[in-house]
Coordinates of C-alpha atoms and ligand atoms in Angstrom, one line a residue:
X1 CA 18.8 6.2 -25.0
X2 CA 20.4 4.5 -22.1
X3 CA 20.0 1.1 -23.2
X4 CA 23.2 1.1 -24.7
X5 CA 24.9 1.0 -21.2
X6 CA 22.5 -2.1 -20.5
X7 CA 23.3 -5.6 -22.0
X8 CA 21.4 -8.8 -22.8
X9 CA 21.3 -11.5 -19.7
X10 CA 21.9 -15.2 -20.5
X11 CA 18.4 -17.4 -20.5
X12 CA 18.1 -18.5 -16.9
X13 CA 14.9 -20.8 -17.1
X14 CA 13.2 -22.1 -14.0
X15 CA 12.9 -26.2 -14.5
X16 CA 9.3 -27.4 -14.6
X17 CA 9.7 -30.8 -14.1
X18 CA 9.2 -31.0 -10.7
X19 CA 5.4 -29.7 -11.1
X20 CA 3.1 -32.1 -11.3
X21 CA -0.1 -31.3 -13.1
X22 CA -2.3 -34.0 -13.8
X23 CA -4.2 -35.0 -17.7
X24 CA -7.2 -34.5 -16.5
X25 CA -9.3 -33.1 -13.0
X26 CA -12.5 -34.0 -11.6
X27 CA -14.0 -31.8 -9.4
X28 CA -13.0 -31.7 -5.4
X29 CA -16.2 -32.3 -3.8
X30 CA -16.7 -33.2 -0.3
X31 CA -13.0 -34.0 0.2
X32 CA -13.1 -36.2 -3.4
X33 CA -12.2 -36.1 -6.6
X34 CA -16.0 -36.7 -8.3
X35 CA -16.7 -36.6 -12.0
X36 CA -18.9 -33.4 -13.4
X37 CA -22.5 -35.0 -14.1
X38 CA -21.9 -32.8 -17.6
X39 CA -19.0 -35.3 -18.6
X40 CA -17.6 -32.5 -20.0
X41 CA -13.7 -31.5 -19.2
X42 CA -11.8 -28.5 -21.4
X43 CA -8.6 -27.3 -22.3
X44 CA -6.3 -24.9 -19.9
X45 CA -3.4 -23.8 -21.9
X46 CA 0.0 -21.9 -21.1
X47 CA -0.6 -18.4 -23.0
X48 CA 3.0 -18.1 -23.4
X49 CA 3.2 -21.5 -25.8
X50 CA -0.4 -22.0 -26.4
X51 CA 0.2 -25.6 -25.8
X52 CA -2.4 -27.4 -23.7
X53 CA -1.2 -28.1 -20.2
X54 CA -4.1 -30.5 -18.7
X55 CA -7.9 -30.7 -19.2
X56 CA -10.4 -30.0 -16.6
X57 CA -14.0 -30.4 -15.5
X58 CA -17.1 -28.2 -16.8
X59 CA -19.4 -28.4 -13.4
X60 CA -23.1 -27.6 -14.0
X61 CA -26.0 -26.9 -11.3
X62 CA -26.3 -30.0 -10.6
X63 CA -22.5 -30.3 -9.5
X64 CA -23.0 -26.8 -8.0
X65 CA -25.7 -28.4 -5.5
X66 CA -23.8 -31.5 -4.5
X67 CA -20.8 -29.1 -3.8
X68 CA -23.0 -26.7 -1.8
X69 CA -24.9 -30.2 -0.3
X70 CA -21.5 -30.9 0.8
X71 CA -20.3 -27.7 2.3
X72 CA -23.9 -27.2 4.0
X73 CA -23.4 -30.7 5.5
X74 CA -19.9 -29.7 6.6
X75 CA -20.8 -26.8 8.5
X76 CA -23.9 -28.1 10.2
X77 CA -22.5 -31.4 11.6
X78 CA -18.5 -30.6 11.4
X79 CA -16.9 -27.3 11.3
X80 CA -19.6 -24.5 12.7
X81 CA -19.0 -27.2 15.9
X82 CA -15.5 -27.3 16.2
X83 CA -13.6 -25.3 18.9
X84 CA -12.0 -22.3 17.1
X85 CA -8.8 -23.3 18.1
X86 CA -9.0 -26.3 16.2
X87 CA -9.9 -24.8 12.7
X88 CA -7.1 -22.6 13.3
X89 CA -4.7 -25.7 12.9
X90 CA -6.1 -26.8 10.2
X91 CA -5.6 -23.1 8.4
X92 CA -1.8 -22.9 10.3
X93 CA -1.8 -26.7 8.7
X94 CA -2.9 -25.2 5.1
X95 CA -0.5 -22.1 4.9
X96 CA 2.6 -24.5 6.0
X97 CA 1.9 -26.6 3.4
X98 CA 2.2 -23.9 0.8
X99 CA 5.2 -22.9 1.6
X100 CA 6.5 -26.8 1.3
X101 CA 5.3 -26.8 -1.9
X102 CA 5.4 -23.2 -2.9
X103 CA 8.5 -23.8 -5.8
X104 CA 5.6 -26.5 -7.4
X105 CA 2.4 -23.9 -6.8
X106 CA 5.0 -20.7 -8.6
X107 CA 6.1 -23.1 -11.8
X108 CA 2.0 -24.3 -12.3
X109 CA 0.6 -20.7 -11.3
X110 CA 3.5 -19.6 -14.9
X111 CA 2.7 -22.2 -16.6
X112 CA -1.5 -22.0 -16.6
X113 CA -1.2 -17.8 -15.8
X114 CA 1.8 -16.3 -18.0
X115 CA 2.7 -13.8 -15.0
X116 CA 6.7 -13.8 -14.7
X117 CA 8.0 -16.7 -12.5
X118 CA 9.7 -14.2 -10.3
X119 CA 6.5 -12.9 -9.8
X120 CA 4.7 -15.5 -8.7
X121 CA 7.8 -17.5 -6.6
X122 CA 8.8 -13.9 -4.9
X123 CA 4.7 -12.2 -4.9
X124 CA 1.7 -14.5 -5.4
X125 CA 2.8 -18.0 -3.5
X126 CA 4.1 -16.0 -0.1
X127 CA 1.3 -13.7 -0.1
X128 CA -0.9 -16.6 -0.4
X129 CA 0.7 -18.1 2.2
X130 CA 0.9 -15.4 4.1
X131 CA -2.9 -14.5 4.1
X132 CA -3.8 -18.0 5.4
X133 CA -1.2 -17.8 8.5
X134 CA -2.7 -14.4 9.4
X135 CA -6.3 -15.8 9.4
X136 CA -5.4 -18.6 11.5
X137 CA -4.1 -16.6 13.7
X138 CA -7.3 -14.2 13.8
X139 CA -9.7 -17.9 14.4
X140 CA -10.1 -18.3 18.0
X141 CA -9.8 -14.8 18.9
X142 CA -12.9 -13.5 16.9
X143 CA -14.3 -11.9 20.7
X144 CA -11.4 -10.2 21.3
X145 CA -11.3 -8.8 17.0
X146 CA -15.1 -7.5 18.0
X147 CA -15.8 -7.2 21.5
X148 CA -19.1 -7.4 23.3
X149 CA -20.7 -8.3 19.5
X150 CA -21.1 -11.9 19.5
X151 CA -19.5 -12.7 16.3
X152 CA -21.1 -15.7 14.1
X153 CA -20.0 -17.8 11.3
X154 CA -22.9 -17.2 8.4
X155 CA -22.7 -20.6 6.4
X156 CA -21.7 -21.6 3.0
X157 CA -19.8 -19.1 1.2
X158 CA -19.6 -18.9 -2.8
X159 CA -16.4 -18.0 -4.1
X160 CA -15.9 -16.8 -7.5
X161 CA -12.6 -15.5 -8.5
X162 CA -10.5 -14.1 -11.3
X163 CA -7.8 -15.4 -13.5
X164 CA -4.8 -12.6 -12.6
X165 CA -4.0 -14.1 -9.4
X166 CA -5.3 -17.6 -8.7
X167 CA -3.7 -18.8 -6.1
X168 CA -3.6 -15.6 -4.3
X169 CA -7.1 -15.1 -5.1
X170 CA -8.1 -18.5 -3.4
X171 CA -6.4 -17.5 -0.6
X172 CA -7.6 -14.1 -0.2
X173 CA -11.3 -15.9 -0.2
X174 CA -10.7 -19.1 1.4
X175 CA -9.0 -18.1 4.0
X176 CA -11.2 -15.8 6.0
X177 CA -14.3 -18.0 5.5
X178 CA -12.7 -20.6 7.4
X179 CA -11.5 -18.8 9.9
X180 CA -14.9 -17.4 10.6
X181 CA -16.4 -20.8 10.7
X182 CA -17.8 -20.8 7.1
X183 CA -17.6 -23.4 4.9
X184 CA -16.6 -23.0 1.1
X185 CA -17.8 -23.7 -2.7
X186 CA -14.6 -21.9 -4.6
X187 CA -14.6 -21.5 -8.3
X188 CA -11.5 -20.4 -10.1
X189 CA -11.4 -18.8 -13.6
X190 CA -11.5 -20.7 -16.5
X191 CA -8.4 -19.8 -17.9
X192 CA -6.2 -20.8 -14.7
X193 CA -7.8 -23.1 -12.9
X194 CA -4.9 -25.2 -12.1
X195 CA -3.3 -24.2 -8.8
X196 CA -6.9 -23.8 -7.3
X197 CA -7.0 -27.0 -8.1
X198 CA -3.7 -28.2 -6.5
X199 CA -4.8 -26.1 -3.4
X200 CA -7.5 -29.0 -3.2
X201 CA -4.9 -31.3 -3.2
X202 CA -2.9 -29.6 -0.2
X203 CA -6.3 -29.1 1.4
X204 CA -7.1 -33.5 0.8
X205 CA -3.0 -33.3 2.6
X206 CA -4.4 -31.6 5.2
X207 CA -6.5 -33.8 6.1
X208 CA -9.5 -31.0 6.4
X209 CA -13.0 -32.2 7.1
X210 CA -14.9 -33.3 4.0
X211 CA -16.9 -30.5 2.5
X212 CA -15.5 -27.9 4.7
X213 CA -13.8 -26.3 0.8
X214 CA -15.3 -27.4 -2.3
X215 CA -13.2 -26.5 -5.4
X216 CA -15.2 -26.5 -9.0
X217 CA -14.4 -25.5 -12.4
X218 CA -16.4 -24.2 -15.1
X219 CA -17.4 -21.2 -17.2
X220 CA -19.8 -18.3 -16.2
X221 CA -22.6 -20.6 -16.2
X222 CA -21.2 -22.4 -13.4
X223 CA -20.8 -19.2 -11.5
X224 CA -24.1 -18.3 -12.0
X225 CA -25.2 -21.2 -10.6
X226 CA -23.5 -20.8 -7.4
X227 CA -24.4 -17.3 -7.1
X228 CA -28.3 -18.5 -7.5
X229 CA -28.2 -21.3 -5.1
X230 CA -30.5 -20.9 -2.6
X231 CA -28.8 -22.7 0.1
X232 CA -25.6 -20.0 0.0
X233 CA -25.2 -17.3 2.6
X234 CA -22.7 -15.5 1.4
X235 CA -21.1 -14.9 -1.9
X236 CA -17.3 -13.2 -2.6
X237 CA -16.8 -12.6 -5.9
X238 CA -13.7 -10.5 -8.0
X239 CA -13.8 -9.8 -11.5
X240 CA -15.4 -7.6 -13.9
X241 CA -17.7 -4.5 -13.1
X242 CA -20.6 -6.0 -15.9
X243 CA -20.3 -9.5 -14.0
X244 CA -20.7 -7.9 -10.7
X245 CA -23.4 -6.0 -11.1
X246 CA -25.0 -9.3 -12.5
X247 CA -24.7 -10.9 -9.6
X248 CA -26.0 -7.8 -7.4
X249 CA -29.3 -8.0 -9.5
X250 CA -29.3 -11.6 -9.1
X251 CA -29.2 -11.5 -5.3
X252 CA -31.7 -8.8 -4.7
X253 CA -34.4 -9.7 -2.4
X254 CA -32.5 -12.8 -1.2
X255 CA -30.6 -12.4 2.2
X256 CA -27.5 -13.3 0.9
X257 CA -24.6 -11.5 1.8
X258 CA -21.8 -9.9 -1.0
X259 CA -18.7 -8.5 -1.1
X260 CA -17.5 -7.5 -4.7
X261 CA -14.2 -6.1 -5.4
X262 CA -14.4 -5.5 -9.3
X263 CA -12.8 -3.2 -11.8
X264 CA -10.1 -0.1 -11.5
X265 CA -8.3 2.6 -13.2
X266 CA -6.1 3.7 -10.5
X267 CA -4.3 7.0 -11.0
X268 CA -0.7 7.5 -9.9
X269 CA 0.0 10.9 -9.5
X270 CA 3.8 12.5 -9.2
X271 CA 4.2 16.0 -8.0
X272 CA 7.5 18.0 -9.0
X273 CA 8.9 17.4 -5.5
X274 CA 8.7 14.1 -5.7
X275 CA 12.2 11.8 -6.0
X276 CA 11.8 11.0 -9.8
X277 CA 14.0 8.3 -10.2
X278 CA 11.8 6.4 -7.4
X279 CA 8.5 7.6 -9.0
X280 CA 9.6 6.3 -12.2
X281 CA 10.1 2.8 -10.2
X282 CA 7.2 3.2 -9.0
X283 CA 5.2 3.8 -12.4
X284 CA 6.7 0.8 -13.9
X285 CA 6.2 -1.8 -11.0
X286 CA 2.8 0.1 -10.5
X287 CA 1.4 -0.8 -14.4
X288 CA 3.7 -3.1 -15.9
X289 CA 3.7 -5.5 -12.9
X290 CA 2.1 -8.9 -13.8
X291 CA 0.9 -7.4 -17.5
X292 CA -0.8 -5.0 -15.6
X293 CA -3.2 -7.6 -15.1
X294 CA -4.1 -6.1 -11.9
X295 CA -7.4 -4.7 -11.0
X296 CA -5.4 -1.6 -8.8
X297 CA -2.6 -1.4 -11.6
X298 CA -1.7 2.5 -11.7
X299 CA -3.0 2.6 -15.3
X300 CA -3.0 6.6 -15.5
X301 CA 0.0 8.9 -14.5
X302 CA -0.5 12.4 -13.8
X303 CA 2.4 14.3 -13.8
X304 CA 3.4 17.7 -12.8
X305 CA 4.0 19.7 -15.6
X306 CA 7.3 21.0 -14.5
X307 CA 8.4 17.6 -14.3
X308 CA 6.9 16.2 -16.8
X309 CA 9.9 15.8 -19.8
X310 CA 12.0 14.8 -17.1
X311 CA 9.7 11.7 -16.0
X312 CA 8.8 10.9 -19.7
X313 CA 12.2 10.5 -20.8
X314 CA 13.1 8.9 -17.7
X315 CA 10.2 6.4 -17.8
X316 CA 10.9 5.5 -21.6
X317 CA 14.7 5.0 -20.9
X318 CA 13.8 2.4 -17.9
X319 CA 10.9 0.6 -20.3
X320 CA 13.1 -0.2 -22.3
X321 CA 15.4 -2.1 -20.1
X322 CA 12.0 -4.1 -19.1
X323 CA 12.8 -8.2 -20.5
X324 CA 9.7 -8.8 -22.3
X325 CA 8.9 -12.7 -23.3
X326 CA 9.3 -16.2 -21.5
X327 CA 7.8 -16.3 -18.1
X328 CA 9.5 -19.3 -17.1
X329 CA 13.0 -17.3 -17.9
X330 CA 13.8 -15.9 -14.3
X331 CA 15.4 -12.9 -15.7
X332 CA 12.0 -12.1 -17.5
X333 CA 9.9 -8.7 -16.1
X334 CA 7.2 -9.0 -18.1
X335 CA 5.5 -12.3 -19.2
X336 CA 2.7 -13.5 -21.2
X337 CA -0.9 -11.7 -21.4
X338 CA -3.3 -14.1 -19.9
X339 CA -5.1 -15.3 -23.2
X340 CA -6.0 -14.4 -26.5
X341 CA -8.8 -12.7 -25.8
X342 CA -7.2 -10.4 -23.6
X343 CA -4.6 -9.6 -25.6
X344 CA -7.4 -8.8 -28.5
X345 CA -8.9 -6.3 -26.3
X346 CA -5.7 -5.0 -25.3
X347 CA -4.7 -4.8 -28.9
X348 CA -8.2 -3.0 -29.7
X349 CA -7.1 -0.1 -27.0
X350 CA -3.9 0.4 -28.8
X351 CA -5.8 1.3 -31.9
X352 CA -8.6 3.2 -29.8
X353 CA -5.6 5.4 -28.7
X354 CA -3.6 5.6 -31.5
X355 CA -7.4 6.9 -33.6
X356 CA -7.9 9.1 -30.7
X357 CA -4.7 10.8 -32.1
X358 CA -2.5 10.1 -28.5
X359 CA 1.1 10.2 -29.1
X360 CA 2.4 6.6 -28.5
X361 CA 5.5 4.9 -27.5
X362 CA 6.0 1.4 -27.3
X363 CA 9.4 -0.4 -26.3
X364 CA 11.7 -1.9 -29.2
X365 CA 11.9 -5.7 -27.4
X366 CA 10.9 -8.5 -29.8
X367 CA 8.3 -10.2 -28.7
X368 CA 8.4 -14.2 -28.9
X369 CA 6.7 -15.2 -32.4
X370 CA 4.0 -18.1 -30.8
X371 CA 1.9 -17.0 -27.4
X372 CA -0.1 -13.6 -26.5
X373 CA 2.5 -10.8 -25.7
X374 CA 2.4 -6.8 -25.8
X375 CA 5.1 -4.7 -25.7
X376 CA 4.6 -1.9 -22.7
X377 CA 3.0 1.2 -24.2
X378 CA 2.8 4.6 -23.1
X379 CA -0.2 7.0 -24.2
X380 CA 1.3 10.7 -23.7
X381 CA -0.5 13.9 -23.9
X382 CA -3.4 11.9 -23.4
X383 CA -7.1 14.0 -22.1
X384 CA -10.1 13.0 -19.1
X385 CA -12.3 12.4 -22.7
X386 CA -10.3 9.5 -23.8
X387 CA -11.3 5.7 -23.6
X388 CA -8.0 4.7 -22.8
X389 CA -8.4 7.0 -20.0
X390 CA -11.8 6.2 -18.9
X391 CA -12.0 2.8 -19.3
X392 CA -10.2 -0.5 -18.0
X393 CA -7.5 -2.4 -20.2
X394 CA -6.5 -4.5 -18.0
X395 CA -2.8 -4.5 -19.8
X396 CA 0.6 -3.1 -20.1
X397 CA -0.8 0.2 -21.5
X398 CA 0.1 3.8 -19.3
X399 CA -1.4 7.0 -20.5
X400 CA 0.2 10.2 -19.3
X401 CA -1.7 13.6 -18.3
X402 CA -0.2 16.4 -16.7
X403 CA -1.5 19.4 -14.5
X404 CA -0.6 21.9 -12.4
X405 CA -2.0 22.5 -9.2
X406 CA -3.7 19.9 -6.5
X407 CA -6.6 21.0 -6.7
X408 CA -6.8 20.0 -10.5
X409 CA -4.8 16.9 -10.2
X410 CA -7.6 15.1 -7.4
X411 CA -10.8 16.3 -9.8
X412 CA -8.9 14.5 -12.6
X413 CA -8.2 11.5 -10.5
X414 CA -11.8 11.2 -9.3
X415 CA -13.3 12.0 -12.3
X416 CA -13.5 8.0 -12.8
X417 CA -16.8 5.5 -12.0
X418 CA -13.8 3.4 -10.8
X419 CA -12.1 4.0 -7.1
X420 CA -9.9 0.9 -6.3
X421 CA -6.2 2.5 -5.5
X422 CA -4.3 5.3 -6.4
X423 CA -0.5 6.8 -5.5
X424 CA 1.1 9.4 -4.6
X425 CA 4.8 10.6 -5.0
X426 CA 6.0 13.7 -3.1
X427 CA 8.6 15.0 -0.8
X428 CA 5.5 16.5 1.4
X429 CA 3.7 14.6 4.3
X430 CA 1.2 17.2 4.4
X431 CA 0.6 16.8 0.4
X432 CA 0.0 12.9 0.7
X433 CA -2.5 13.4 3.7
X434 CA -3.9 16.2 2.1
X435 CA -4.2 14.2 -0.9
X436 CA -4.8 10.9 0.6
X437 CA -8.4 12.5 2.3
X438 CA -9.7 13.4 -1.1
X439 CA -9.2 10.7 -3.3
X440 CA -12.0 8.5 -3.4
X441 CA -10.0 5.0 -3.5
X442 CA -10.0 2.1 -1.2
X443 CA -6.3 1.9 -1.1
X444 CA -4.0 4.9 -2.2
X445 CA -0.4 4.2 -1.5
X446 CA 2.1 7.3 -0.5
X447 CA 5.7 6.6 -2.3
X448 CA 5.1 3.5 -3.2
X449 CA 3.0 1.3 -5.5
X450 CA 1.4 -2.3 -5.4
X451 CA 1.9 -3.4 -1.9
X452 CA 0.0 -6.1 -0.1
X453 CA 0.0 -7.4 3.2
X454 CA -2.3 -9.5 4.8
X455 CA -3.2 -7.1 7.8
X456 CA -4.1 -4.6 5.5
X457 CA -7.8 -4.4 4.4
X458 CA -8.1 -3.9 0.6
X459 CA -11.4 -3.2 -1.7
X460 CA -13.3 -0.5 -3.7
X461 CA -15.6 2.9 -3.8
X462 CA -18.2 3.6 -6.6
X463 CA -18.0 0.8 -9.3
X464 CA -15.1 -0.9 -7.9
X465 CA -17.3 -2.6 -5.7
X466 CA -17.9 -2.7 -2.0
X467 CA -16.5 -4.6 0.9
X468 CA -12.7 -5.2 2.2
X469 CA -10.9 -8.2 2.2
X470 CA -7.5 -8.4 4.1
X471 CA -7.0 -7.4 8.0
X472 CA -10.1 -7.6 10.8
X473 CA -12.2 -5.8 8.2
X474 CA -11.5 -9.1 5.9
X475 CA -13.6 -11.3 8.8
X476 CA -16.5 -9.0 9.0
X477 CA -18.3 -10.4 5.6
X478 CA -18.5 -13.8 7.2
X479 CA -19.5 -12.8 10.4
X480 CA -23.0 -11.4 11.2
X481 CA -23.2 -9.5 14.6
Ligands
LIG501 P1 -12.6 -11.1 -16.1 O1 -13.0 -10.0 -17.0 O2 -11.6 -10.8 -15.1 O3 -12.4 -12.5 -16.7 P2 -15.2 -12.0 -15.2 O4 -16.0 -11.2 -14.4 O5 -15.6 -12.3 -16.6 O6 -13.8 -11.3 -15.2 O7 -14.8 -13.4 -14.5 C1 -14.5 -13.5 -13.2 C2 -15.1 -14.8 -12.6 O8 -16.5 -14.7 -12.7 C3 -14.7 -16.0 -13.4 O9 -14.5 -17.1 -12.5 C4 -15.9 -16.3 -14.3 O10 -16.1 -17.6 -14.7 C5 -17.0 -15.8 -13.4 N1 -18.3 -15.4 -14.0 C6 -18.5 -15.0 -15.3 N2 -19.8 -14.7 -15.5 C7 -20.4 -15.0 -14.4 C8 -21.8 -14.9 -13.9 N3 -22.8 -14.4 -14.8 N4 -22.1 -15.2 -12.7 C9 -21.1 -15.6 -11.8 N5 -19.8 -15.7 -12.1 C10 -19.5 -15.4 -13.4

């Protein structure tokens, strides 16, 4: 295979010393640091060591209420008041200061995530930035983003979000709120809390109202009690499917507003037109991209059967040139699975796969003997009937299909309770619109794979959730007409 024309790079590790991650955090409360009423603080790790990075508080409902107190207080008497112009400084003020410190916010988001430091220096930390420039922009000119429809601010928005991107996450959830006028309760994952919880300390920098963004940590329970507040007006939440429709039955009856972007299982579809040696780029950054820890990760490959030993072969050859192990190395492409748990369930669809009798390839790397890693893994020959097909991994882990005509190809691809994001690799305009039309994704990307910008509105069909966040259709949830 063509490895042997490749060779090994020397270590080129990114220094962490510069980061500075406190022993222990309180919660960010009305512009303070406050202690949880629980008392309680646990561990955040590094997955790629398993060695304890910091500690950090367990908020319970009473916390939740004196956070949601405190945003409540800050949009009454503070921020719904302020001339729109105004908050838009302080958002300009916000994104500026993550790009000061964005080499300290990539290092923490590695350390606490186990994404690739490339990946979070060269993706996460400018996109985050990014998203909060472009909503500053969007602040005082809410008339002019919906004429003649009297936009308004809705309240105190609950924000629960995910551990594959935190920072960009926060900003994707934080940022529009404010814009509109909202004020904020934010609650990262358990498992990466940590640049959430530096954003609180750009956001004290800032010198942003009191209250105006709240930043808690805890477990589900402490989700749960933000989601059941009854003083909230609006809750954003990414994550699971099984937690979002949790929180849909929860708010039933209640006028609270949602917007849920939730699970995927994206298909990435290459016809025999298509410029392989691009596709096969494409398939790699599309799934093996931050551990294909990514809700729109292009986790099943059709292929076109005349092609389809070609791209195989292909796609193996460049896997294996993939740098598989210490996220903090900047050479590395793919780093640590986000915890153990993960990489047990990931571990359990290997097996599923193998059992269901799927031809299987994985990549010869060595993987580092202490922290949660998995070596990239293709599925091949694999059917619609398969689990590994059908359901969400939420790791490196490809299966292929192939078919022959269009028609086919789009039944397969929506044949799916999922319908976050597909892609589409051809020579043919009239193919991808063609295509594009029928596919029932939020997001389906034309010769290309994985690529965000913050004018571009992003969310889910069928169990993937509803709403968009990104672009003027981001603003609408906090906005009621
Ligand atoms: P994942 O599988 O990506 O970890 P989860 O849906 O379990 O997704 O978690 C996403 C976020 O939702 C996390 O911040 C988690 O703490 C929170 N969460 C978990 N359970 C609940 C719940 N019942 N209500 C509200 N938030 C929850």
């Amino acid at each position: 295979m063509e490895k042997e024309f490749t060779w090994d790079y020397a270590p080129a590790p990114e220094a962490k010393d510069h980061a500075k991650i406190k022993k222990q955090y309180d919660l960010f409360i009305n512009g303070e640091w406050v202690k949880p009423s629980t008392k309680k603080y646990f561990n955040t790790i590094n997955p790629a060591t398993e060695e304890k990075i910091s500690e950090v508080a367990e908020a319970n409902e009473k916390d939740v209420d004196l956070a949601v107190k405190a945003a409540r207080n800050a949009y009454e008497k503070t921020w719904k008041k302020m001339p729109a112009k105004e908050r838009g400084k302080y958002i300009f003020r916000i994104a500026r200061m993550i790009q000061e410190r964005s080499r300290e916010l990539a290092v923490i988001e590695t350390l606490n995530g186990g994404k690739s430091i490339r990946e979070s220096r060269d993706f996460d930390v400018p996109t985050a930035a990014n998203h909060f420039f472009y909503y500053a922009g969007w602040a005082d000119k809410l008339e002019y983003a919906f004429p003649n429809r009297n936009p308004k601010s809705l309240g105190v928005a609950a924000q629960i979000i995910p551990w594959n991107f935190p920072l960009l996450m926060a900003a994707w959830k934080i940022a529009p709120a404010l814009a509109t006028g909202n004020t904020v309760v934010l609650k990262p994952a358990e498992a990466t809390p940590l640049t959430a919880l530096k954003l609180a300390e750009i956001i004290q920098d800032c010198d942003l109202p009191p209250g105006v963004v709240n930043i808690i940590t805890g477990f589900g329970k402490t989700g749960a009690a933000m989601v059941n507040h009854p003083d909230v007006n609006k809750i954003a939440f990414t994550g699971s499917t099984d937690v979002g429709k949790i929180i849909q039955k929860s708010i039933a009856g209640t006028n609270k507003k949602a917007t849920l972007e939730l699970g995927g299982k994206a298909a990435n579809i290459i016809f025999e037109d298509a410029p392989i040696n691009q596709a096969v780029e494409g398939i790699v950054n599309g799934i093996f991209f931050n551990q294909g820890h990514v809700c729109c990760a292009g986790s099943r490959l059709f292929v076109q059967e005349s092609v389809a030993e070609e791209v195989i072969q292909k796609l193996k050859a460049r896997m294996e040139t993939l740098i598989v192990g210490d996220p903090m190395d900047k050479n590395t492409d793919i780093g640590a699975i986000n915890s153990k748990e993960q990489l047990l369930k990931i571990n359990e669809y290997l097996k599923i796969g193998a059992d269901e009798g799927l031809e299987m390839f994985q990549t010869s790397c060595t993987l580092p003997s202490k922290g949660f890693f998995c070596k990239p893994t293709l599925f091949i020959g694999a059917a619609q009937s398969n689990r590994v097909v059908t359901e969400e991994i939420f790791g490196p882990v490809l299966t292929i299909q192939t078919f022959r005509t269009i028609e086919e190809v789009i039944e397969k691809a929506n044949n799916i309770p999922y319908g976050l994001s597909a892609g589409v690799w051809t020579d043919k305009g009239s193919k991808i619109f063609n295509l594009t039309s029928k596919m029932r994704a939020g997001v389906v990307w034309a010769n290309t794979y994985n690529k965000f910008d913050p004018t571009s509105p992003f969310g889910g069909y069928k169990e993937s959730g509803f709403g968009r966040e990104g672009g003027l259709h981001g603003l609408m949830p906090y906005l009621s007409f």
